[in-house]
C-alpha positions as a LaTeX table, in Angstrom:
\begin{tabular}{lrrr}
\hline
Residue & $x$ (\AA) & $y$ (\AA) & $z$ (\AA) \\
\hline
Met1 & $-37.72$ & 61.63 & 8.01 \\
Ile2 & $-34.51$ & 63.55 & 7.54 \\
Thr3 & $-30.97$ & 62.17 & 7.76 \\
Trp4 & $-27.98$ & 64.46 & 8.58 \\
Thr5 & $-24.40$ & 63.56 & 8.40 \\
Lys6 & $-21.66$ & 66.02 & 8.99 \\
Arg7 & $-19.10$ & 66.98 & 6.38 \\
Leu8 & $-17.24$ & 70.05 & 5.28 \\
Phe9 & $-18.64$ & 71.85 & 2.25 \\
Lys10 & $-16.92$ & 72.49 & $-0.83$ \\
Thr11 & $-16.36$ & 75.88 & $-0.57$ \\
Val12 & $-50.33$ & 105.76 & 12.79 \\
Ala13 & $-53.87$ & 104.31 & 12.05 \\
Thr14 & $-53.97$ & 101.01 & 10.33 \\
Thr15 & $-56.50$ & 99.31 & 8.38 \\
Phe16 & $-56.04$ & 95.55 & 7.33 \\
Leu17 & $-57.83$ & 94.41 & 4.14 \\
Ala18 & $-57.23$ & 91.28 & 1.95 \\
Gly19 & $-54.23$ & 90.31 & 3.94 \\
Cys20 & $-52.41$ & 93.53 & 3.42 \\
Leu21 & $-51.40$ & 96.43 & 5.94 \\
Leu22 & $-52.54$ & 99.80 & 4.50 \\
Val23 & $-50.93$ & 102.84 & 5.86 \\
Gly24 & $-51.94$ & 106.35 & 5.33 \\
Cys25 & $-53.62$ & 106.58 & 1.81 \\
Gly26 & $-52.33$ & 103.14 & 0.95 \\
Lys27 & $-54.81$ & 101.01 & $-0.97$ \\
Ser28 & $-54.89$ & 97.29 & $-1.71$ \\
Thr29 & $-55.29$ & 96.17 & $-5.28$ \\
Gly30 & $-54.78$ & 92.50 & $-4.63$ \\
Asp31 & $-52.23$ & 90.38 & $-3.20$ \\
Asn32 & $-49.52$ & 90.48 & $-6.15$ \\
Thr33 & $-50.28$ & 93.96 & $-7.51$ \\
Val34 & $-48.66$ & 97.35 & $-7.06$ \\
Val35 & $-49.65$ & 98.99 & $-3.85$ \\
Ser36 & $-49.41$ & 102.66 & $-2.93$ \\
Ile37 & $-48.33$ & 103.50 & 0.65 \\
Gly38 & $-48.40$ & 107.09 & 1.32 \\
Asn39 & $-46.49$ & 108.86 & $-1.50$ \\
Arg40 & $-44.34$ & 105.72 & $-2.39$ \\
Ile41 & $-45.20$ & 103.12 & $-4.83$ \\
Ser42 & $-44.00$ & 99.58 & $-3.92$ \\
Glu43 & $-44.51$ & 95.96 & $-5.14$ \\
Pro44 & $-44.93$ & 93.32 & $-2.54$ \\
Glu45 & $-41.89$ & 91.48 & $-1.76$ \\
Leu46 & $-41.66$ & 87.89 & $-0.88$ \\
Ile47 & $-40.35$ & 87.32 & 2.74 \\
Pro48 & $-36.85$ & 85.63 & 2.21 \\
Ala49 & $-36.94$ & 81.96 & 2.78 \\
Val50 & $-35.09$ & 80.72 & 5.94 \\
Thr51 & $-32.29$ & 79.03 & 3.93 \\
Ala52 & $-31.49$ & 82.62 & 2.38 \\
Asn53 & $-29.05$ & 83.09 & 5.16 \\
Trp54 & $-27.77$ & 79.52 & 5.15 \\
Thr55 & $-24.53$ & 80.21 & 3.44 \\
Asn56 & $-22.59$ & 77.31 & 1.76 \\
Gln57 & $-25.61$ & 74.93 & 2.45 \\
Tyr58 & $-26.97$ & 73.74 & $-0.74$ \\
Asn59 & $-30.62$ & 73.32 & 0.16 \\
Leu60 & $-33.15$ & 73.02 & $-2.68$ \\
Ser61 & $-34.55$ & 76.38 & $-3.70$ \\
Ser62 & $-38.08$ & 76.85 & $-2.56$ \\
Thr63 & $-38.79$ & 79.40 & $-5.24$ \\
Gly64 & $-38.07$ & 79.73 & $-9.02$ \\
Asp65 & $-37.88$ & 76.92 & $-11.64$ \\
Ile66 & $-36.05$ & 73.75 & $-10.44$ \\
Asn67 & $-35.47$ & 70.58 & $-12.51$ \\
Ile68 & $-35.35$ & 67.26 & $-10.53$ \\
Pro69 & $-34.15$ & 63.75 & $-11.95$ \\
Val70 & $-35.74$ & 60.76 & $-10.64$ \\
Phe71 & $-33.82$ & 57.39 & $-10.80$ \\
Val72 & $-35.95$ & 54.31 & $-10.49$ \\
Val73 & $-33.34$ & 51.63 & $-9.32$ \\
Asp74 & $-33.65$ & 48.02 & $-9.01$ \\
Phe75 & $-31.21$ & 44.98 & $-8.62$ \\
Pro76 & $-30.30$ & 41.82 & $-10.13$ \\
Asp77 & $-32.13$ & 39.96 & $-7.07$ \\
Cys78 & $-34.58$ & 42.67 & $-6.08$ \\
Thr79 & $-37.17$ & 44.15 & $-8.67$ \\
Tyr80 & $-40.53$ & 45.88 & $-8.49$ \\
Ala81 & $-43.75$ & 44.19 & $-8.14$ \\
Asp82 & $-46.17$ & 43.90 & $-11.20$ \\
Thr83 & $-48.39$ & 46.35 & $-9.37$ \\
Val84 & $-45.89$ & 49.42 & $-9.64$ \\
Ile85 & $-47.23$ & 51.72 & $-12.42$ \\
Ser86 & $-45.39$ & 52.17 & $-15.71$ \\
Gly87 & $-42.64$ & 54.67 & $-16.36$ \\
Lys88 & $-45.03$ & 57.06 & $-18.26$ \\
Glu89 & $-47.51$ & 56.77 & $-15.33$ \\
Leu90 & $-44.68$ & 57.52 & $-12.96$ \\
Tyr91 & $-43.61$ & 60.47 & $-14.72$ \\
Gln92 & $-47.29$ & 61.76 & $-14.71$ \\
Ser93 & $-47.64$ & 61.04 & $-10.84$ \\
Ile94 & $-44.49$ & 63.09 & $-10.13$ \\
Phe95 & $-44.35$ & 66.04 & $-12.67$ \\
Gly96 & $-47.74$ & 65.67 & $-14.44$ \\
Glu97 & $-49.67$ & 69.08 & $-14.60$ \\
Asn98 & $-53.01$ & 67.44 & $-14.98$ \\
Asp99 & $-52.76$ & 65.35 & $-11.74$ \\
Ser100 & $-53.61$ & 67.81 & $-8.79$ \\
Lys101 & $-51.64$ & 65.51 & $-6.47$ \\
Ser102 & $-48.41$ & 65.29 & $-8.57$ \\
Val103 & $-45.29$ & 66.88 & $-6.93$ \\
Thr104 & $-45.35$ & 69.60 & $-9.58$ \\
Ser105 & $-49.01$ & 70.51 & $-9.18$ \\
Phe106 & $-48.87$ & 70.22 & $-5.34$ \\
Tyr107 & $-45.87$ & 72.61 & $-5.03$ \\
Lys108 & $-47.30$ & 75.06 & $-7.69$ \\
Thr109 & $-50.64$ & 75.19 & $-5.63$ \\
Ser110 & $-48.95$ & 75.47 & $-2.36$ \\
Ser111 & $-46.34$ & 77.98 & $-3.28$ \\
Tyr112 & $-49.05$ & 80.32 & $-4.96$ \\
Gly113 & $-47.09$ & 79.82 & $-8.34$ \\
Asn114 & $-43.63$ & 80.74 & $-6.79$ \\
Leu115 & $-42.12$ & 77.17 & $-7.10$ \\
Asn116 & $-42.02$ & 75.38 & $-10.54$ \\
Ile117 & $-40.90$ & 71.87 & $-10.55$ \\
Thr118 & $-39.96$ & 69.94 & $-13.74$ \\
Gly119 & $-37.93$ & 66.88 & $-14.23$ \\
Asp120 & $-37.26$ & 63.53 & $-15.76$ \\
Val121 & $-37.44$ & 59.83 & $-14.78$ \\
Tyr122 & $-34.77$ & 57.45 & $-15.44$ \\
Thr123 & $-34.29$ & 53.59 & $-14.80$ \\
Tyr124 & $-31.20$ & 51.81 & $-13.71$ \\
Thr125 & $-30.38$ & 48.31 & $-12.71$ \\
Ala126 & $-27.51$ & 48.21 & $-10.20$ \\
Ser127 & $-24.44$ & 45.98 & $-10.92$ \\
Lys128 & $-24.63$ & 44.17 & $-7.58$ \\
Asn129 & $-27.23$ & 42.35 & $-5.49$ \\
Ile130 & $-29.06$ & 44.64 & $-2.95$ \\
Ala131 & $-27.28$ & 42.94 & 0.15 \\
Glu132 & $-23.97$ & 43.97 & $-1.38$ \\
Tyr133 & $-24.79$ & 47.59 & $-0.84$ \\
Glu134 & $-26.28$ & 47.15 & 2.60 \\
Ala135 & $-22.94$ & 45.54 & 3.56 \\
Met136 & $-21.19$ & 48.86 & 2.83 \\
Glu137 & $-23.18$ & 50.35 & 5.73 \\
Asp138 & $-23.07$ & 54.20 & 5.39 \\
Glu139 & $-21.20$ & 54.09 & 2.16 \\
Gly140 & $-23.71$ & 51.93 & 0.36 \\
Tyr141 & $-25.95$ & 54.77 & $-0.64$ \\
Glu142 & $-23.25$ & 56.77 & $-2.32$ \\
Ala143 & $-21.66$ & 53.77 & $-3.87$ \\
Leu144 & $-24.70$ & 52.96 & $-5.68$ \\
Ile145 & $-25.54$ & 56.41 & $-6.72$ \\
Met146 & $-21.79$ & 56.95 & $-8.06$ \\
Glu147 & $-22.05$ & 53.81 & $-9.93$ \\
Met148 & $-25.41$ & 54.72 & $-11.39$ \\
Phe149 & $-24.28$ & 58.28 & $-12.14$ \\
Glu150 & $-21.13$ & 57.27 & $-13.92$ \\
Ala151 & $-23.16$ & 54.61 & $-15.98$ \\
Leu152 & $-25.66$ & 57.16 & $-17.21$ \\
Asp153 & $-23.09$ & 59.94 & $-17.58$ \\
Asp154 & $-23.21$ & 59.59 & $-21.42$ \\
Asp155 & $-26.98$ & 59.85 & $-21.56$ \\
Ile156 & $-27.75$ & 62.60 & $-19.08$ \\
Glu157 & $-26.44$ & 66.15 & $-19.00$ \\
Phe158 & $-26.29$ & 66.56 & $-15.20$ \\
Ser159 & $-25.96$ & 70.39 & $-15.49$ \\
Asp160 & $-29.69$ & 70.38 & $-16.76$ \\
Tyr161 & $-30.48$ & 69.80 & $-13.06$ \\
Asp162 & $-28.49$ & 72.62 & $-11.65$ \\
Ser163 & $-31.04$ & 75.53 & $-12.05$ \\
Asn164 & $-29.15$ & 78.16 & $-10.13$ \\
Glu165 & $-25.82$ & 77.06 & $-11.59$ \\
Asp166 & $-23.87$ & 76.76 & $-8.48$ \\
Ser167 & $-22.26$ & 73.44 & $-9.61$ \\
Val168 & $-24.60$ & 71.42 & $-7.26$ \\
Leu169 & $-27.46$ & 69.38 & $-8.24$ \\
Asp170 & $-30.66$ & 71.02 & $-7.15$ \\
Thr171 & $-31.66$ & 67.67 & $-5.65$ \\
Phe172 & $-32.35$ & 64.10 & $-6.91$ \\
Ile173 & $-34.64$ & 61.24 & $-6.08$ \\
Val174 & $-33.56$ & 57.64 & $-5.90$ \\
Cys175 & $-36.58$ & 55.11 & $-5.83$ \\
Ile176 & $-35.72$ & 51.69 & $-4.43$ \\
Pro177 & $-37.91$ & 48.41 & $-4.58$ \\
Thr178 & $-39.09$ & 46.49 & $-1.43$ \\
Gly179 & $-37.03$ & 43.26 & $-0.76$ \\
Gly180 & $-34.00$ & 44.63 & 1.01 \\
Asp181 & $-33.40$ & 45.55 & 4.49 \\
Val182 & $-36.14$ & 47.86 & 5.41 \\
Asp183 & $-34.11$ & 49.40 & 8.16 \\
Tyr184 & $-31.41$ & 50.29 & 5.65 \\
Trp185 & $-33.37$ & 51.40 & 2.80 \\
Tyr186 & $-36.06$ & 53.58 & 4.62 \\
Gly187 & $-37.35$ & 56.72 & 2.98 \\
Ser188 & $-35.62$ & 59.86 & 3.95 \\
Gln189 & $-33.79$ & 62.79 & 2.81 \\
His190 & $-29.92$ & 62.67 & 2.84 \\
Val191 & $-26.95$ & 64.84 & 2.50 \\
Trp192 & $-23.90$ & 63.81 & 0.54 \\
Tyr193 & $-21.25$ & 62.84 & 3.03 \\
Thr194 & $-18.42$ & 60.27 & 2.20 \\
Asn195 & $-17.21$ & 60.91 & $-1.35$ \\
Asp196 & $-16.72$ & 64.78 & $-1.10$ \\
Asp197 & $-14.84$ & 64.95 & $-4.44$ \\
Phe198 & $-17.23$ & 63.11 & $-6.62$ \\
Ser199 & $-18.80$ & 64.99 & $-9.55$ \\
Val200 & $-20.28$ & 64.21 & $-12.93$ \\
Asp201 & $-20.09$ & 66.84 & $-15.67$ \\
Gly202 & $-18.50$ & 69.17 & $-12.99$ \\
Ile203 & $-21.85$ & 69.01 & $-10.89$ \\
Tyr204 & $-21.70$ & 67.82 & $-7.39$ \\
Pro205 & $-24.51$ & 65.90 & $-5.54$ \\
Asp206 & $-25.66$ & 67.20 & $-2.09$ \\
Tyr207 & $-29.22$ & 66.98 & $-0.90$ \\
Tyr208 & $-31.12$ & 63.94 & $-2.22$ \\
Val209 & $-34.20$ & 61.82 & $-1.30$ \\
Leu210 & $-34.12$ & 57.93 & $-0.90$ \\
Cys211 & $-37.68$ & 56.98 & $-1.52$ \\
Asp212 & $-38.69$ & 53.51 & $-0.32$ \\
Ser213 & $-42.48$ & 54.10 & $-0.96$ \\
Gln214 & $-43.63$ & 52.17 & $-3.77$ \\
Ala215 & $-45.51$ & 53.78 & $-6.78$ \\
Asp216 & $-48.19$ & 51.15 & $-6.62$ \\
Ser217 & $-51.28$ & 51.48 & $-8.50$ \\
Ser218 & $-53.40$ & 50.83 & $-5.59$ \\
Asp219 & $-51.86$ & 53.61 & $-3.52$ \\
Ile220 & $-50.09$ & 55.94 & $-5.72$ \\
Ala221 & $-51.19$ & 58.91 & $-3.31$ \\
Tyr222 & $-49.00$ & 57.70 & $-0.56$ \\
Phe223 & $-45.80$ & 57.77 & $-2.95$ \\
Gln224 & $-46.68$ & 61.49 & $-3.97$ \\
Lys225 & $-47.23$ & 62.53 & $-0.32$ \\
Thr226 & $-43.82$ & 61.00 & 0.59 \\
Leu227 & $-42.08$ & 63.12 & $-2.12$ \\
Trp228 & $-43.97$ & 66.22 & $-0.84$ \\
His229 & $-42.74$ & 65.74 & 2.48 \\
Glu230 & $-39.02$ & 64.72 & 1.65 \\
Leu231 & $-38.63$ & 67.61 & $-0.76$ \\
Gly232 & $-39.81$ & 69.76 & 2.18 \\
His233 & $-36.71$ & 68.54 & 4.02 \\
Cys234 & $-34.43$ & 69.49 & 1.01 \\
Met235 & $-35.88$ & 73.02 & 1.20 \\
Gly236 & $-34.94$ & 73.22 & 4.76 \\
Leu237 & $-37.97$ & 72.27 & 6.81 \\
Pro238 & $-37.77$ & 69.81 & 9.82 \\
Asp239 & $-40.12$ & 67.09 & 10.77 \\
Tyr240 & $-43.14$ & 68.38 & 12.87 \\
Tyr241 & $-44.09$ & 65.00 & 14.11 \\
Leu242 & $-43.03$ & 63.92 & 17.55 \\
Tyr243 & $-39.69$ & 62.27 & 18.30 \\
Gly244 & $-38.98$ & 59.95 & 21.14 \\
Val245 & $-42.36$ & 58.35 & 21.53 \\
Thr246 & $-43.50$ & 54.93 & 20.88 \\
Asp247 & $-47.01$ & 55.73 & 19.66 \\
Asp248 & $-48.99$ & 58.55 & 18.32 \\
Tyr249 & $-46.34$ & 60.26 & 16.52 \\
Asp250 & $-48.39$ & 63.21 & 15.15 \\
Gly251 & $-47.36$ & 66.55 & 16.35 \\
Met252 & $-50.87$ & 68.06 & 15.57 \\
His253 & $-54.10$ & 66.21 & 15.59 \\
Gly254 & $-57.59$ & 66.35 & 14.08 \\
Ile255 & $-58.84$ & 67.98 & 10.94 \\
Ala256 & $-57.14$ & 71.21 & 12.10 \\
Gly257 & $-53.71$ & 69.49 & 12.40 \\
Tyr258 & $-52.97$ & 68.53 & 8.83 \\
Glu259 & $-49.39$ & 69.46 & 7.75 \\
Val260 & $-47.25$ & 67.89 & 5.20 \\
Met261 & $-44.17$ & 68.08 & 7.58 \\
Asp262 & $-46.26$ & 66.27 & 10.17 \\
Asp263 & $-48.66$ & 63.70 & 8.80 \\
Met264 & $-47.85$ & 64.24 & 5.07 \\
Glu265 & $-51.37$ & 65.29 & 4.44 \\
Ala266 & $-53.19$ & 68.38 & 2.72 \\
Asp267 & $-50.76$ & 71.25 & 2.59 \\
Phe268 & $-48.18$ & 73.29 & 4.49 \\
Cys269 & $-49.38$ & 75.56 & 7.11 \\
Gln270 & $-48.84$ & 79.33 & 6.71 \\
Phe271 & $-45.90$ & 79.38 & 9.09 \\
Ser272 & $-44.14$ & 76.71 & 6.77 \\
Lys273 & $-44.95$ & 79.01 & 3.75 \\
Ile274 & $-43.37$ & 81.99 & 5.65 \\
Gln275 & $-40.25$ & 79.89 & 6.12 \\
Leu276 & $-40.18$ & 78.80 & 2.49 \\
Gly277 & $-40.50$ & 82.28 & 1.17 \\
Trp278 & $-43.90$ & 82.05 & $-0.46$ \\
Leu279 & $-45.68$ & 84.80 & 1.18 \\
Asn280 & $-44.98$ & 88.35 & 0.51 \\
Asp281 & $-44.65$ & 91.21 & 3.10 \\
Gln282 & $-48.10$ & 92.43 & 2.71 \\
Gln283 & $-49.78$ & 89.09 & 3.11 \\
Val284 & $-48.27$ & 88.68 & 6.68 \\
Gln285 & $-49.83$ & 90.91 & 9.04 \\
Val286 & $-48.32$ & 91.69 & 12.42 \\
Tyr287 & $-50.58$ & 92.35 & 15.61 \\
Asp288 & $-49.89$ & 95.73 & 17.29 \\
Tyr289 & $-50.02$ & 95.74 & 21.01 \\
Asp290 & $-50.73$ & 99.38 & 21.22 \\
Asp291 & $-54.44$ & 98.59 & 20.00 \\
Glu292 & $-56.87$ & 97.89 & 22.63 \\
Glu293 & $-59.01$ & 96.20 & 20.06 \\
Glu294 & $-58.35$ & 95.61 & 16.42 \\
Ser295 & $-60.07$ & 93.58 & 13.61 \\
Tyr296 & $-58.16$ & 91.80 & 10.98 \\
Phe297 & $-59.16$ & 90.13 & 7.65 \\
Ile298 & $-57.37$ & 86.92 & 7.10 \\
Pro299 & $-57.53$ & 85.44 & 3.43 \\
Ala300 & $-58.28$ & 81.84 & 3.10 \\
Ala301 & $-54.97$ & 79.95 & 3.39 \\
Ser302 & $-55.44$ & 78.78 & $-0.33$ \\
Gln303 & $-55.06$ & 82.51 & $-1.25$ \\
Gly304 & $-52.24$ & 83.10 & 1.05 \\
Gly305 & $-51.97$ & 85.35 & 4.16 \\
Cys306 & $-51.96$ & 85.23 & 7.75 \\
Leu307 & $-51.66$ & 87.24 & 11.25 \\
Val308 & $-48.44$ & 86.88 & 13.20 \\
Ile309 & $-48.29$ & 87.69 & 16.95 \\
Phe310 & $-44.90$ & 88.30 & 18.42 \\
Lys311 & $-43.86$ & 88.61 & 21.91 \\
Glu312 & $-44.90$ & 92.06 & 23.41 \\
Gly313 & $-41.72$ & 94.52 & 22.94 \\
Thr314 & $-40.43$ & 92.69 & 19.85 \\
Thr315 & $-38.84$ & 95.22 & 17.56 \\
Asp316 & $-37.64$ & 93.16 & 14.85 \\
Thr317 & $-40.98$ & 92.01 & 13.39 \\
Asp318 & $-39.24$ & 91.21 & 10.09 \\
Asn319 & $-37.42$ & 88.42 & 11.70 \\
Phe320 & $-39.42$ & 85.17 & 11.37 \\
Gln321 & $-36.79$ & 83.13 & 13.17 \\
Ser322 & $-38.12$ & 83.57 & 16.63 \\
Glu323 & $-41.01$ & 82.72 & 18.71 \\
Tyr324 & $-44.60$ & 83.82 & 17.70 \\
Phe325 & $-48.11$ & 82.73 & 16.98 \\
Val326 & $-49.59$ & 82.44 & 13.44 \\
Val327 & $-53.31$ & 82.76 & 12.92 \\
Glu328 & $-54.61$ & 81.26 & 9.70 \\
Tyr329 & $-57.95$ & 80.57 & 8.14 \\
Asp330 & $-58.38$ & 77.21 & 6.51 \\
Thr331 & $-60.97$ & 76.14 & 4.07 \\
Pro332 & $-61.48$ & 73.08 & 1.82 \\
Thr333 & $-59.95$ & 74.76 & $-1.39$ \\
Gly334 & $-56.56$ & 74.50 & $-2.93$ \\
Asn335 & $-54.54$ & 71.45 & $-1.61$ \\
Phe336 & $-56.92$ & 71.24 & 1.30 \\
Glu337 & $-59.83$ & 70.14 & $-1.09$ \\
Gly338 & $-61.38$ & 67.06 & 0.12 \\
Tyr339 & $-59.92$ & 66.90 & 3.57 \\
Phe340 & $-62.91$ & 68.56 & 5.20 \\
Ser341 & $-66.20$ & 70.29 & 4.54 \\
Asp342 & $-67.23$ & 73.85 & 4.11 \\
Asp343 & $-68.97$ & 73.60 & 7.60 \\
Asp344 & $-65.77$ & 72.38 & 9.23 \\
Ala345 & $-63.44$ & 75.36 & 8.09 \\
Gly346 & $-62.25$ & 77.71 & 10.50 \\
Val347 & $-59.34$ & 79.47 & 12.14 \\
Arg348 & $-56.29$ & 77.52 & 13.58 \\
Ile349 & $-53.45$ & 79.17 & 15.63 \\
Ile350 & $-49.91$ & 77.75 & 15.26 \\
His351 & $-47.38$ & 78.31 & 17.99 \\
Ala352 & $-43.84$ & 78.44 & 16.40 \\
Asp353 & $-40.39$ & 78.71 & 17.70 \\
Ala354 & $-38.37$ & 78.97 & 14.52 \\
Glu355 & $-34.97$ & 79.89 & 16.01 \\
Thr356 & $-32.13$ & 78.58 & 14.15 \\
Thr357 & $-28.53$ & 77.30 & 15.02 \\
Tyr358 & $-25.21$ & 76.54 & 13.30 \\
Asp359 & $-23.01$ & 73.81 & 14.43 \\
Gly360 & $-19.99$ & 74.58 & 12.28 \\
Tyr361 & $-21.36$ & 72.29 & 9.55 \\
Tyr362 & $-25.03$ & 72.99 & 9.22 \\
Tyr363 & $-27.70$ & 75.47 & 9.83 \\
Asp364 & $-30.87$ & 74.02 & 11.26 \\
Tyr365 & $-33.95$ & 74.65 & 13.42 \\
Lys366 & $-32.92$ & 74.71 & 17.28 \\
Tyr367 & $-35.95$ & 72.77 & 18.37 \\
Asn368 & $-36.06$ & 70.09 & 15.60 \\
Gly369 & $-36.79$ & 66.53 & 16.92 \\
Tyr370 & $-33.17$ & 65.29 & 16.75 \\
Ser371 & $-31.65$ & 68.37 & 18.22 \\
Glu372 & $-29.85$ & 68.35 & 21.61 \\
Tyr373 & $-32.28$ & 71.19 & 22.55 \\
Tyr374 & $-35.48$ & 69.25 & 21.86 \\
Gly375 & $-35.33$ & 67.24 & 24.95 \\
Asp376 & $-38.91$ & 65.79 & 25.86 \\
Gly377 & $-40.33$ & 68.03 & 23.24 \\
Glu378 & $-41.76$ & 70.66 & 25.48 \\
Val379 & $-40.38$ & 73.15 & 23.13 \\
Arg380 & $-40.96$ & 72.41 & 19.38 \\
Val381 & $-40.59$ & 74.01 & 16.10 \\
Ile382 & $-44.47$ & 74.14 & 15.91 \\
Arg383 & $-47.36$ & 72.98 & 17.70 \\
Arg384 & $-51.19$ & 73.73 & 17.53 \\
Val385 & $-53.06$ & 75.76 & 20.14 \\
Asn386 & $-56.10$ & 73.84 & 21.18 \\
Asp387 & $-54.72$ & 70.65 & 19.72 \\
Ser388 & $-57.35$ & 68.62 & 21.22 \\
Gly389 & $-59.84$ & 70.46 & 19.49 \\
Asp390 & $-61.01$ & 71.39 & 15.91 \\
Phe391 & $-60.77$ & 74.72 & 14.09 \\
Phe392 & $-62.16$ & 77.96 & 15.80 \\
Lys393 & $-65.59$ & 78.97 & 14.38 \\
Val394 & $-67.53$ & 82.09 & 14.53 \\
Gly395 & $-68.30$ & 83.18 & 18.03 \\
Asp396 & $-65.38$ & 81.24 & 19.41 \\
Thr397 & $-62.87$ & 83.22 & 21.69 \\
Ile398 & $-59.62$ & 82.00 & 23.15 \\
Ser399 & $-57.79$ & 84.11 & 25.83 \\
Tyr400 & $-54.09$ & 83.96 & 26.53 \\
Gly401 & $-53.36$ & 81.10 & 29.02 \\
Glu402 & $-55.99$ & 78.83 & 27.61 \\
Lys403 & $-55.44$ & 75.68 & 25.65 \\
Asp404 & $-51.74$ & 76.01 & 25.31 \\
Phe405 & $-52.09$ & 79.90 & 24.05 \\
Lys406 & $-49.06$ & 81.10 & 25.83 \\
Trp407 & $-45.40$ & 81.55 & 25.44 \\
Tyr408 & $-43.02$ & 78.97 & 26.39 \\
Asn409 & $-41.37$ & 80.82 & 29.15 \\
Asp410 & $-44.69$ & 82.32 & 30.18 \\
Glu411 & $-43.30$ & 85.59 & 31.10 \\
Gly412 & $-45.15$ & 88.94 & 31.05 \\
Asp413 & $-48.85$ & 89.85 & 31.86 \\
Tyr414 & $-50.52$ & 89.07 & 28.44 \\
Lys415 & $-54.22$ & 89.87 & 28.51 \\
Ile416 & $-55.21$ & 89.41 & 24.81 \\
Ser417 & $-58.02$ & 87.36 & 23.38 \\
Ile418 & $-58.74$ & 86.26 & 19.92 \\
Thr419 & $-62.37$ & 86.03 & 18.51 \\
Met420 & $-63.51$ & 84.78 & 15.16 \\
Asp421 & $-66.34$ & 87.21 & 14.26 \\
Asp422 & $-67.25$ & 86.37 & 10.61 \\
Tyr423 & $-66.24$ & 84.66 & 7.40 \\
Asp424 & $-67.21$ & 84.49 & 3.63 \\
Glu425 & $-65.80$ & 82.65 & 0.73 \\
Asn426 & $-62.79$ & 84.84 & 0.70 \\
Gly427 & $-61.61$ & 84.75 & 4.34 \\
Ala428 & $-62.48$ & 85.36 & 7.99 \\
Trp429 & $-62.53$ & 88.47 & 10.29 \\
Ile430 & $-60.84$ & 87.99 & 13.65 \\
Arg431 & $-60.73$ & 90.55 & 16.47 \\
Ile432 & $-58.00$ & 90.83 & 19.05 \\
Ser433 & $-58.63$ & 92.38 & 22.21 \\
Ser434 & $-56.34$ & 93.55 & 25.00 \\
Asn435 & $-57.78$ & 94.22 & 28.39 \\
\hline
\end{tabular}
């Protein structure tokens, strides 16, 4: 869940191998090594994250080193249950490198090493009973946070959590015990709103996470997954689950539908990783309509790489804030380990519309669930082609117009089909035919 509130800010022939497009005498030597293209030597460059162009908007950086403080808050009349893990265990569940599901480990694996999260855990007991903050309505969160920051200021150097030195906290997490108004303390990502001039050590708060999930020893995994999801919001991603429904909120279904911004499971899809700036310009292949038939090798998603199909006639194929299809190959490796078997692995196709808007306060995705453009959800940021089925396997073919494999406006005479021809432990070969 994401919570937004408005405020003014402070200031030729081609061959594809191993996820790379080779032109002329170019040769792939791996995803992150120098590649020769014709007579030019170039290193793969990460595709810029969507937030790179969101000026004066202090989203959490999705690449590099970031440092996050976590505040475990209780109240005089509301404390944590005995089953909640200790502070040391909590630190390990969030920042531990030996826990594959910790926030640090999850994001390091998901980002292919492009994002390194560290942090610290602090405890604080509020000065008032929990209902007194609830009575402040929209100002209660910030009242609690300002009180806490001022009380801890002598013990914390807040500039340690401003990795890019822009005088704004990278982000921070506030954990709340159960016992208060569940509708008030629901877990979500927030943006600082009311107290625009508040700062500590010259550092201003902005994006933060309110976490009502309990770090309970019986279900620590749900607590961790909640943080995966909410930090995805801090980095700019919207919810992919459905809005305006009374049941079955999942935007994508089945074992081929796992996505952190939908059901908080497994990993981000390759579309999300393009948006977060985790794939380089040689890992993202682009379909060429001039080829009547072309084969592509797509690495396993845990290695990074995909095929993008833009609308025919699209000239700006470096712009990933538009409508397109993403073809990826998912295996039970990396963050997908344990979610399905080797026999279940296969290709999934994501239909994306990543257009963004600016309302004078914030940049955001045009078709996010709370947008005026969302309507009944007919157009969404992402949906899965063949959502009622599983992964596409060897021998499977899908043609344009089948199983939601079509553009939203369905304009043009598209006669393309996608076939999965083969796979091995490194990736899958797919063939696109135009006839």
